[in-house]
Structure formats: structure tokens, C-alpha cells
C-alpha positions as a printed NumPy array, in Angstrom:
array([[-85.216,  40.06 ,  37.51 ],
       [-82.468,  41.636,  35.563],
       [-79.586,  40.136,  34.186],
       [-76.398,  40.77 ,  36.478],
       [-73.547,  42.667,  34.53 ],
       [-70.915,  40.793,  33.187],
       [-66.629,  42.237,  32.569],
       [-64.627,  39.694,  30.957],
       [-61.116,  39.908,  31.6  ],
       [-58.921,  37.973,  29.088],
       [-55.679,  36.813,  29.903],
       [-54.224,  36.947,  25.941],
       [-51.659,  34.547,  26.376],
       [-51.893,  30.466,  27.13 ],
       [-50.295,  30.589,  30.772],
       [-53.263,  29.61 ,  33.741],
       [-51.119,  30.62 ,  36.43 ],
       [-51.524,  34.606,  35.364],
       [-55.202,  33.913,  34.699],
       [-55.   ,  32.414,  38.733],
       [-53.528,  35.707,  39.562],
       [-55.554,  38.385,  37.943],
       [-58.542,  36.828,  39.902],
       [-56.425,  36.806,  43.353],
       [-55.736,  40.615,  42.065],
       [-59.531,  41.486,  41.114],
       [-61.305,  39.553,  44.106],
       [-61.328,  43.203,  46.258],
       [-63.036,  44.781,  43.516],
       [-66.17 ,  42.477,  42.944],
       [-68.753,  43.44 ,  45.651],
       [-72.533,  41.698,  45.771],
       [-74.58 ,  43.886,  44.156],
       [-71.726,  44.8  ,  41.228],
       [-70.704,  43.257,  37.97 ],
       [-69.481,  39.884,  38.034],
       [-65.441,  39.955,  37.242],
       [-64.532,  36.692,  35.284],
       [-61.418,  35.73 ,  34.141],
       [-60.601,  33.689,  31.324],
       [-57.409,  32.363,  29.214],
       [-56.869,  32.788,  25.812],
       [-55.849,  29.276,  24.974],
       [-54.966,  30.271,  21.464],
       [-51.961,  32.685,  22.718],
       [-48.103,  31.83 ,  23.064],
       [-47.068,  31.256,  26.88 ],
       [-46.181,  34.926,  26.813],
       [-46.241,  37.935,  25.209],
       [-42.851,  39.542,  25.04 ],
       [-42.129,  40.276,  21.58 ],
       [-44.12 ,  42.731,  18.361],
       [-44.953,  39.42 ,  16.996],
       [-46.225,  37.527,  20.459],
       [-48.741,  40.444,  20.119],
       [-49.684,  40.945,  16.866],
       [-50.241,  36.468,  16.964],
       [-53.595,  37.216,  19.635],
       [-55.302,  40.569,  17.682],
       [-57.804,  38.051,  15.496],
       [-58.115,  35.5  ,  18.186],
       [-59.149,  38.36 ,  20.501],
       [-61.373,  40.201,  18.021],
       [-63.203,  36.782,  17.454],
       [-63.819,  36.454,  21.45 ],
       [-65.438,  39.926,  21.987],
       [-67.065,  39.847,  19.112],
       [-69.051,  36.502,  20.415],
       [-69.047,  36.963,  24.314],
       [-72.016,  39.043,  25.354],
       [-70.073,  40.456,  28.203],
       [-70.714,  43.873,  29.108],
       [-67.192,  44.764,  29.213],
       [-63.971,  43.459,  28.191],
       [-60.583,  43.993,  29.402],
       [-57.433,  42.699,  27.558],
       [-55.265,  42.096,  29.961],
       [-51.806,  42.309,  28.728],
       [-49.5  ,  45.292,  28.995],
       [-48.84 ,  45.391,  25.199],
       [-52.902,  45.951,  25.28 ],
       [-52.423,  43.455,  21.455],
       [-55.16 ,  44.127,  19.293],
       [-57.616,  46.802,  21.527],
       [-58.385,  49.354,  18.823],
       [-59.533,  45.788,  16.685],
       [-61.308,  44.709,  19.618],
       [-62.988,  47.981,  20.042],
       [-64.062,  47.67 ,  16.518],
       [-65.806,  44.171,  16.749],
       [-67.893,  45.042,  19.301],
       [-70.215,  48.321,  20.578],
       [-68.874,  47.373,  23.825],
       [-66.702,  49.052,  25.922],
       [-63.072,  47.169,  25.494],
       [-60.278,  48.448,  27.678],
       [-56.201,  48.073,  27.403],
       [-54.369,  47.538,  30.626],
       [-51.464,  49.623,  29.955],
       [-53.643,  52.78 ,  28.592],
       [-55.597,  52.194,  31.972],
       [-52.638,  51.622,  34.358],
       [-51.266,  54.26 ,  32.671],
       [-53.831,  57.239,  33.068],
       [-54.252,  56.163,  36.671],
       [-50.759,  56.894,  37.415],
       [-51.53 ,  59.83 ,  35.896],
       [-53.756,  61.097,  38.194],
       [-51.524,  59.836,  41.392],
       [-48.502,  61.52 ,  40.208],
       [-46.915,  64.116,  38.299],
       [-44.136,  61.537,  36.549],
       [-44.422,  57.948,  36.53 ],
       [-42.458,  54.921,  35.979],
       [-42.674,  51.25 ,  34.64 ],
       [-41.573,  48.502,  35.79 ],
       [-41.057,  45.873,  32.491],
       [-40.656,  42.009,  32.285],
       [-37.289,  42.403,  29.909],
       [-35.658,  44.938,  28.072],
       [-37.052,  43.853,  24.963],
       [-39.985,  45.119,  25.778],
       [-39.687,  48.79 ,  26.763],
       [-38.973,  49.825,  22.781],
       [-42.754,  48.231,  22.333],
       [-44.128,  50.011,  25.24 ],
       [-42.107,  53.551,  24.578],
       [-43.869,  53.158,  20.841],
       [-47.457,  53.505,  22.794],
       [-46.929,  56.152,  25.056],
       [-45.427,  58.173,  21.848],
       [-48.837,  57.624,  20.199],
       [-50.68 ,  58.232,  23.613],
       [-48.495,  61.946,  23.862],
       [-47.217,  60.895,  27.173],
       [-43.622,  60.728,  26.928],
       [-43.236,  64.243,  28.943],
       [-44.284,  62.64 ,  32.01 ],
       [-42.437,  59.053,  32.206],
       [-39.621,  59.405,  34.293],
       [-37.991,  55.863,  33.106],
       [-38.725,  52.579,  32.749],
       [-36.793,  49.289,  33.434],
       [-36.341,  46.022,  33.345],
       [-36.959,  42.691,  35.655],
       [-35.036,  40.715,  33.099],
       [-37.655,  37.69 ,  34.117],
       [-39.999,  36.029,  31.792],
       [-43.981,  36.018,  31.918],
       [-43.883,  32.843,  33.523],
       [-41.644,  33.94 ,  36.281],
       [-43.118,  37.084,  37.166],
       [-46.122,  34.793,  37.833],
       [-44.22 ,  32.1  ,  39.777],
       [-43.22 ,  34.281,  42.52 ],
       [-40.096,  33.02 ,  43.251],
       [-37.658,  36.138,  43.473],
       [-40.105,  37.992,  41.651],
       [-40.64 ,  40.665,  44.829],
       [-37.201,  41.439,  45.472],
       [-36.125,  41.922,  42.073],
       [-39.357,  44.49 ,  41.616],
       [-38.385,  45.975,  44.993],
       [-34.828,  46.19 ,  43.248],
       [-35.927,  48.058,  39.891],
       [-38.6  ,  49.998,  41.55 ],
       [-35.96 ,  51.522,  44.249],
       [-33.779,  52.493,  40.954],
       [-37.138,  54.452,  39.201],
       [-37.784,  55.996,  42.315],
       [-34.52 ,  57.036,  43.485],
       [-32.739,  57.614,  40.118],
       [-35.039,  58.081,  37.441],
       [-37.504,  60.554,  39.956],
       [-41.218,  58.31 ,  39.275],
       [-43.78 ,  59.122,  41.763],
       [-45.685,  56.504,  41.002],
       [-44.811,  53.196,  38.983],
       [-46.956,  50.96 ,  37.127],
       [-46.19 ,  47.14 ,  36.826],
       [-45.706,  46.487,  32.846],
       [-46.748,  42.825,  32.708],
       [-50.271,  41.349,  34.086],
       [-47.972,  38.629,  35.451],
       [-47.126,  41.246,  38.667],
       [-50.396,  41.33 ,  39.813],
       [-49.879,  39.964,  43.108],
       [-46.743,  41.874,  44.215],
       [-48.779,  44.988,  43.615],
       [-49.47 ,  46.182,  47.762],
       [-46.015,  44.496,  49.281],
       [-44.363,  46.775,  46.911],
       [-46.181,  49.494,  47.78 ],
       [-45.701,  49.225,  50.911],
       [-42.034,  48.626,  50.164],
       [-41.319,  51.628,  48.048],
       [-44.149,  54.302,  49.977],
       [-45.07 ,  55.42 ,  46.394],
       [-48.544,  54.499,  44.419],
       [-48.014,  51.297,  42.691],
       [-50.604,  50.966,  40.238],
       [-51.955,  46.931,  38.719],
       [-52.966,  47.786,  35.553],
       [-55.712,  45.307,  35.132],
       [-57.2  ,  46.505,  38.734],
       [-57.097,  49.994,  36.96 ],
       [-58.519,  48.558,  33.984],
       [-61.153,  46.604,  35.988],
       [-62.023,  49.918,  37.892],
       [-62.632,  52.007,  34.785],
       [-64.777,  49.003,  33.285],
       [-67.359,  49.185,  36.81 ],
       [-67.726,  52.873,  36.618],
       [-68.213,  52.314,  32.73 ],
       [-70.561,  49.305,  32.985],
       [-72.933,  50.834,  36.801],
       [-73.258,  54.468,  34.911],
       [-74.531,  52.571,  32.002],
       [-77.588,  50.637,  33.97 ],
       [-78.392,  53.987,  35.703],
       [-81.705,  54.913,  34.616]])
């Protein structure tokens, strides 16, 4: 009998309760006869990442994980996607970043997108990336929740003020599609769809998608 396929998703900082929610997020996409989706914490990592250094503090600890884990696929789930082109080197794995993966999807939903960030801090971080991904022409804005990691994934207000921000990208800033900036969103992802009536892409459900085509066309014989 062959071994069933394996896609890690690591949470790269210390809090459980975003770990609890990628794996509410990523229960739809795990199906019987598919790879097994497991979700782990990277105990090592600060309580969140929302800072250059936050980031830079998980690359090693996350090059050391791949490198040992014989999953067939990693995702690092973290919009700053810390330490992927490290992680990509320590293993002949595929390893995939949730914001170049949230990202792309949007891509293909919508001619301009926007993002929806934890805190304003961030968005210089993130505007770096797309610069270096050459996809500046087609963000239409991206703003700030002004919340923490840890209250993204407490839920309390967390909705309404993404219903709030997401209005603003829509109405003002023209997006077509948004992407939530922070793993920590995952489980607002279909009210505020259904809120907003624009694609709302989870980048770590993007990310896990990719990581199933990547890991089923790789068994095909």
C-alpha cells in the first residue's frame, strides 16, 4: 500500500489559536482519497509577525523544519511568506508562500486587487514583495485593520472592521478582488465575501490549493 501524501502547513509564529484556524480554514479542502493537510505551530516564533525583524527571527527555524519533515509539501503560512526562498533551498520539495499564492490567485479572479493588512506597519513590508514580484501595476490599494495577530484571530470585532476596510478598497481604491494579508483572517474569509460580493481570497487556502495540484500531478504515473 502506498504511503498517503503529506502538506505541512506551518503556522511561523508561537500563537495556537491561528494554527486552530488555518485547520477550520483548510478542512473543505482535504477530501479521502487526497493529501493529508496538517497543521503545525512553530513554537520557536514571536506571538506574531508584524515587523522586518518578527520575520527575519523564523527564516533558520523554518529552514531547519523542512529540511527534517518528510512532508511532501510545505506551506509557510504567514503573509510576510519569512524565509521561503531559504526554505525552498533546504529542501527538493515544493515550499509555497501564502502571500505569493493568495496573491496570483487574485490574479486570476480580477484585473486589480486589494489587501487587506493587520497594521500599517506592515504594508511598507508587503509593498517591498510585490515590487520584487512586478506586480505593483495591478494593486489597487491596500489598508489597514489596525488589530494585532492575536486579534484578528480572536474574532471579536475582527468582521466588521474587515467589512469596514474592505468596503473602502472596493469602493475607493477600485480592487476587484481582495486578499486577507495576515493568516490570522482565515475564518472571516466567506462572511466577507458574501458581505462585499467581490472574490475574497485566504491565502493559505490558495496556498493549500496550489500545493494538491502540485503534490496529485506528482504521483500521476
Amino acid at each position: 500500500m502506498s504511503r498517503r501524501a503529506r502538506i505541512l502547513v506551518i503556522n511561523p509564529n508561537s500563537n495556537e489559536a491561528v494554527t486552530d484556524g488555518l485547520a477550520d480554514a483548510l478542512e473543505p479542502l482535504a477530501f479521502t482519497d487526497g493529501p493529508e493537510i496538517v497543521c503545525r505551530t512553530l513554537r520557536e516564533g514571536p506571538f506574531g509577525i508584524e515587523s522586518q525583524k518578527d520575520a527575519e527571527s523564523v527564516t533558520l527555524p523554518l529552514a531547519r523544519l523542512v529540511a527534517e519533515d518528510p512532508a511532501d509539501a510545505f506551506i509557510i503560512a504567514c503573509y510576510s511568506d519569512p524565509g521561503l526562498h531559504v526554505c525552498r533551498e533546504a529542501t527538493p520539495r515544493p515550499v509555497f508562500g501564502i502571500a505569493e499564492c493568495g496573491v496570483l490567485t487574485a490574479l486570476s479572479r480580477a484585473d486589480r486587487f486589494g489587501v487587506i493588512a493587520i497594521k500599517a506597519g506592515s504594508i511598507r513590508r508587503h509593498l517591498r514583495y510585490l515590487r520584487q514580484m512586478g506586480l505593483m501595476e495591478r494593486l489597487a490599494g491596500e489598508r489597514p485593520l489596525e488589530m494585532s495577530v492575536a486579534e484578528t484571530a480572536s474574532g471579536e470585532g475582527t468582521l466588521a472592521r474587515m467589512i469596514a476596510v474592505g468596503r473602502e478598497l472596493r469602493d475607493l481604491d477600485g480592487a476587484e478582488a481582495l486578499v486577507m494579508g495576515c493568516a490570522g483572517m482565515a475564518r472571516h474569509r466567506k462572511a466577507l465575501e458574501d458581505e462585499l460580493g467581490i472574490p475574497v481570497i485566504d491565502p493559505t487556502q490558495a496556498a493549500v490549493a496550489m500545493a494538491i495540484g502540485a503534490v496529485q500531478v506528482a504521483q500521476m504515473r
